Amino acid sequence: MANVLVLKEESRMSRILKDERGMTLIELLATVVILAIIAGIGVSAIGRVIQNSREDAAVAEIQQALNSAKLYQSTAGTVTSPFTLKTVIDEGYHDTPTSTWASTDDIKFTIDSNGVLTMSVPSGQLKAGNETNADFLGKTSEQVLGLTRSVLFPAP
């Protein structure tokens, strides 16, 4: 009897699996660079969201300070004009962390002859992250309630 050699045809899938190799150094480097770019975009986007939140909190703080001053004006009896945010805080009408304002003595409220309350916040009194507020002087209730972060923290 003669020796017979039988050749089996290798399936396509087994050929692909046998040919499997690791990633080359260039492929690995390209993958790392792509991931770094994606991470950089994500970090800057998150930074902008955090800064916007801090600026929105500063806007809300100014609006709350005005509402506290209105409450002080309407319930404290005789109020001399002008008065400061420090007075409103000392009288118990507003509760704010000490780190919120640079100086509560510099935040002024004025009552005109018609009883209209205006608020003045000089620049640099309120900090949102690395940004400080622009001048916000002599503003009425409507202007304070319509305040946006782009007005309080204008782009340089």
mmCIF file of C-alpha atoms in Angstrom:
data_model
loop_
_atom_site.group_PDB
_atom_site.id
_atom_site.type_symbol
_atom_site.label_atom_id
_atom_site.label_comp_id
_atom_site.label_asym_id
_atom_site.label_seq_id
_atom_site.Cartn_x
_atom_site.Cartn_y
_atom_site.Cartn_z
ATOM 1 C CA MET A 1 0.000 0.000 0.000
ATOM 2 C CA ALA A 2 1.294 3.385 -0.918
ATOM 3 C CA ASN A 3 1.439 6.288 1.421
ATOM 4 C CA VAL A 4 -1.305 8.718 0.523
ATOM 5 C CA LEU A 5 -1.065 12.307 1.529
ATOM 6 C CA VAL A 6 -4.427 13.966 2.140
ATOM 7 C CA LEU A 7 -4.512 17.764 2.109
ATOM 8 C CA LYS A 8 -7.243 19.403 4.079
ATOM 9 C CA GLU A 9 -8.434 22.752 2.937
ATOM 10 C CA GLU A 10 -8.009 25.295 5.666
ATOM 11 C CA SER A 11 -11.116 27.353 6.378
ATOM 12 C CA ARG A 12 -10.975 31.063 5.743
ATOM 13 C CA MET A 13 -11.727 31.880 9.397
ATOM 14 C CA SER A 14 -8.932 29.735 10.746
ATOM 15 C CA ARG A 15 -6.501 31.413 8.331
ATOM 16 C CA ILE A 16 -7.558 34.856 9.573
ATOM 17 C CA LEU A 17 -7.194 33.809 13.209
ATOM 18 C CA LYS A 18 -3.778 32.263 12.612
ATOM 19 C CA ASP A 19 -2.623 35.465 10.913
ATOM 20 C CA GLU A 20 -3.521 37.576 13.961
ATOM 21 C CA ARG A 21 -0.703 39.876 15.032
ATOM 22 C CA GLY A 22 -0.394 42.571 17.677
ATOM 23 C CA MET A 23 -0.561 46.269 17.003
ATOM 24 C CA THR A 24 2.475 47.916 15.545
ATOM 25 C CA LEU A 25 4.153 50.741 17.411
ATOM 26 C CA ILE A 26 2.758 53.274 14.899
ATOM 27 C CA GLU A 27 -0.804 51.999 15.354
ATOM 28 C CA LEU A 28 -0.418 52.183 19.123
ATOM 29 C CA LEU A 29 0.977 55.721 18.918
ATOM 30 C CA ALA A 30 -1.877 56.843 16.651
ATOM 31 C CA THR A 31 -4.420 55.400 19.096
ATOM 32 C CA VAL A 32 -2.823 57.206 22.036
ATOM 33 C CA VAL A 33 -2.756 60.522 20.122
ATOM 34 C CA ILE A 34 -6.448 60.196 19.177
ATOM 35 C CA LEU A 35 -7.392 59.456 22.794
ATOM 36 C CA ALA A 36 -5.357 62.456 24.000
ATOM 37 C CA ILE A 37 -7.150 64.757 21.538
ATOM 38 C CA ILE A 38 -10.554 63.486 22.674
ATOM 39 C CA ALA A 39 -9.569 63.931 26.351
ATOM 40 C CA GLY A 40 -8.361 67.495 25.680
ATOM 41 C CA ILE A 41 -11.637 68.438 24.044
ATOM 42 C CA GLY A 42 -13.589 66.929 26.941
ATOM 43 C CA VAL A 43 -11.563 68.700 29.628
ATOM 44 C CA SER A 44 -11.943 72.118 27.996
ATOM 45 C CA ALA A 45 -15.694 71.585 27.520
ATOM 46 C CA ILE A 46 -16.105 70.605 31.172
ATOM 47 C CA GLY A 47 -14.066 73.658 32.205
ATOM 48 C CA ARG A 48 -16.414 75.950 30.268
ATOM 49 C CA VAL A 49 -19.474 74.328 31.873
ATOM 50 C CA ILE A 50 -18.000 74.807 35.356
ATOM 51 C CA GLN A 51 -17.125 78.456 34.662
ATOM 52 C CA ASN A 52 -20.621 79.144 33.296
ATOM 53 C CA SER A 53 -22.113 77.604 36.451
ATOM 54 C CA ARG A 54 -19.962 79.829 38.663
ATOM 55 C CA GLU A 55 -21.000 82.917 36.699
ATOM 56 C CA ASP A 56 -24.678 81.918 36.913
ATOM 57 C CA ALA A 57 -24.283 81.536 40.693
ATOM 58 C CA ALA A 58 -22.819 85.070 40.874
ATOM 59 C CA VAL A 59 -25.792 86.452 38.917
ATOM 60 C CA ALA A 60 -28.160 84.672 41.302
ATOM 61 C CA GLU A 61 -26.257 86.092 44.287
ATOM 62 C CA ILE A 62 -26.722 89.661 43.028
ATOM 63 C CA GLN A 63 -30.425 89.047 42.421
ATOM 64 C CA GLN A 64 -30.826 87.533 45.890
ATOM 65 C CA ALA A 65 -28.978 90.469 47.479
ATOM 66 C CA LEU A 66 -31.399 92.879 45.783
ATOM 67 C CA ASN A 67 -34.408 90.875 46.988
ATOM 68 C CA SER A 68 -32.995 90.935 50.531
ATOM 69 C CA ALA A 69 -32.517 94.715 50.289
ATOM 70 C CA LYS A 70 -36.144 95.099 49.147
ATOM 71 C CA LEU A 71 -37.286 93.063 52.132
ATOM 72 C CA TYR A 72 -35.114 95.201 54.422
ATOM 73 C CA GLN A 73 -36.500 98.401 52.855
ATOM 74 C CA SER A 74 -40.109 97.314 53.260
ATOM 75 C CA THR A 75 -39.975 95.840 56.781
ATOM 76 C CA ALA A 76 -37.190 97.587 58.703
ATOM 77 C CA GLY A 77 -39.094 100.814 59.315
ATOM 78 C CA THR A 78 -37.059 103.947 58.646
ATOM 79 C CA VAL A 79 -34.272 103.170 56.202
ATOM 80 C CA THR A 80 -31.683 105.795 55.362
ATOM 81 C CA SER A 81 -30.481 105.952 51.802
ATOM 82 C CA PRO A 82 -27.957 104.834 50.750
ATOM 83 C CA PHE A 83 -27.376 101.629 52.683
ATOM 84 C CA THR A 84 -24.995 98.760 52.094
ATOM 85 C CA LEU A 85 -25.231 95.015 51.731
ATOM 86 C CA LYS A 86 -23.340 94.770 55.028
ATOM 87 C CA THR A 87 -26.264 96.536 56.731
ATOM 88 C CA VAL A 88 -28.742 94.115 55.155
ATOM 89 C CA ILE A 89 -26.638 91.139 56.296
ATOM 90 C CA ASP A 90 -26.115 92.548 59.804
ATOM 91 C CA GLU A 91 -29.874 93.085 60.178
ATOM 92 C CA GLY A 92 -30.470 89.416 59.291
ATOM 93 C CA TYR A 93 -32.161 89.912 55.921
ATOM 94 C CA HIS A 94 -29.488 88.198 53.839
ATOM 95 C CA ASP A 95 -27.258 85.215 54.507
ATOM 96 C CA THR A 96 -24.192 84.905 52.327
ATOM 97 C CA PRO A 97 -20.825 83.188 52.693
ATOM 98 C CA THR A 98 -18.064 85.651 53.560
ATOM 99 C CA SER A 99 -16.047 84.535 50.519
ATOM 100 C CA THR A 100 -18.800 85.525 48.056
ATOM 101 C CA TRP A 101 -18.193 89.279 48.071
ATOM 102 C CA ALA A 102 -14.881 91.127 48.216
ATOM 103 C CA SER A 103 -16.435 93.793 50.482
ATOM 104 C CA THR A 104 -20.093 94.006 51.444
ATOM 105 C CA ASP A 105 -19.520 97.659 52.399
ATOM 106 C CA ASP A 106 -18.989 98.495 48.710
ATOM 107 C CA ILE A 107 -22.353 97.084 47.556
ATOM 108 C CA LYS A 108 -24.723 100.055 47.787
ATOM 109 C CA PHE A 109 -28.486 100.365 47.597
ATOM 110 C CA THR A 110 -30.109 103.746 46.976
ATOM 111 C CA ILE A 111 -33.744 104.764 47.358
ATOM 112 C CA ASP A 112 -34.842 107.653 45.132
ATOM 113 C CA SER A 113 -37.628 110.141 45.902
ATOM 114 C CA ASN A 114 -40.202 107.794 44.318
ATOM 115 C CA GLY A 115 -39.146 104.902 46.554
ATOM 116 C CA VAL A 116 -37.386 103.043 43.720
ATOM 117 C CA LEU A 117 -34.493 100.924 44.930
ATOM 118 C CA THR A 118 -31.317 100.809 42.830
ATOM 119 C CA MET A 119 -28.244 98.637 43.320
ATOM 120 C CA SER A 120 -24.581 99.369 42.589
ATOM 121 C CA VAL A 121 -21.917 96.671 42.433
ATOM 122 C CA PRO A 122 -18.458 98.048 41.583
ATOM 123 C CA SER A 123 -16.145 95.920 39.469
ATOM 124 C CA GLY A 124 -14.130 93.259 41.231
ATOM 125 C CA GLN A 125 -16.618 92.713 44.067
ATOM 126 C CA LEU A 126 -17.867 89.313 42.982
ATOM 127 C CA LYS A 127 -15.657 86.449 41.833
ATOM 128 C CA ALA A 128 -16.664 83.514 39.634
ATOM 129 C CA GLY A 129 -13.702 81.195 39.252
ATOM 130 C CA ASN A 130 -10.906 83.312 37.805
ATOM 131 C CA GLU A 131 -13.258 86.039 36.553
ATOM 132 C CA THR A 132 -14.400 89.108 38.478
ATOM 133 C CA ASN A 133 -17.494 91.153 37.737
ATOM 134 C CA ALA A 134 -17.619 94.292 35.611
ATOM 135 C CA ASP A 135 -19.187 97.506 36.940
ATOM 136 C CA PHE A 136 -22.905 97.097 37.564
ATOM 137 C CA LEU A 137 -23.909 100.511 38.871
ATOM 138 C CA GLY A 138 -27.253 102.187 39.549
ATOM 139 C CA LYS A 139 -29.395 99.320 38.319
ATOM 140 C CA THR A 140 -33.108 99.048 39.032
ATOM 141 C CA SER A 141 -34.941 95.896 40.064
ATOM 142 C CA GLU A 142 -35.904 95.114 36.469
ATOM 143 C CA GLN A 143 -32.308 95.439 35.308
ATOM 144 C CA VAL A 144 -31.044 93.235 38.131
ATOM 145 C CA LEU A 145 -33.687 90.591 37.514
ATOM 146 C CA GLY A 146 -32.824 90.625 33.792
ATOM 147 C CA LEU A 147 -29.100 90.339 34.501
ATOM 148 C CA THR A 148 -27.159 87.777 32.459
ATOM 149 C CA ARG A 149 -23.660 86.448 32.944
ATOM 150 C CA SER A 150 -22.520 88.103 29.681
ATOM 151 C CA VAL A 151 -23.369 91.522 31.192
ATOM 152 C CA LEU A 152 -21.775 90.789 34.562
ATOM 153 C CA PHE A 153 -18.737 88.978 33.127
ATOM 154 C CA PRO A 154 -18.168 90.410 29.623
ATOM 155 C CA ALA A 155 -15.690 88.635 27.364
ATOM 156 C CA PRO A 156 -12.306 90.374 27.243
#
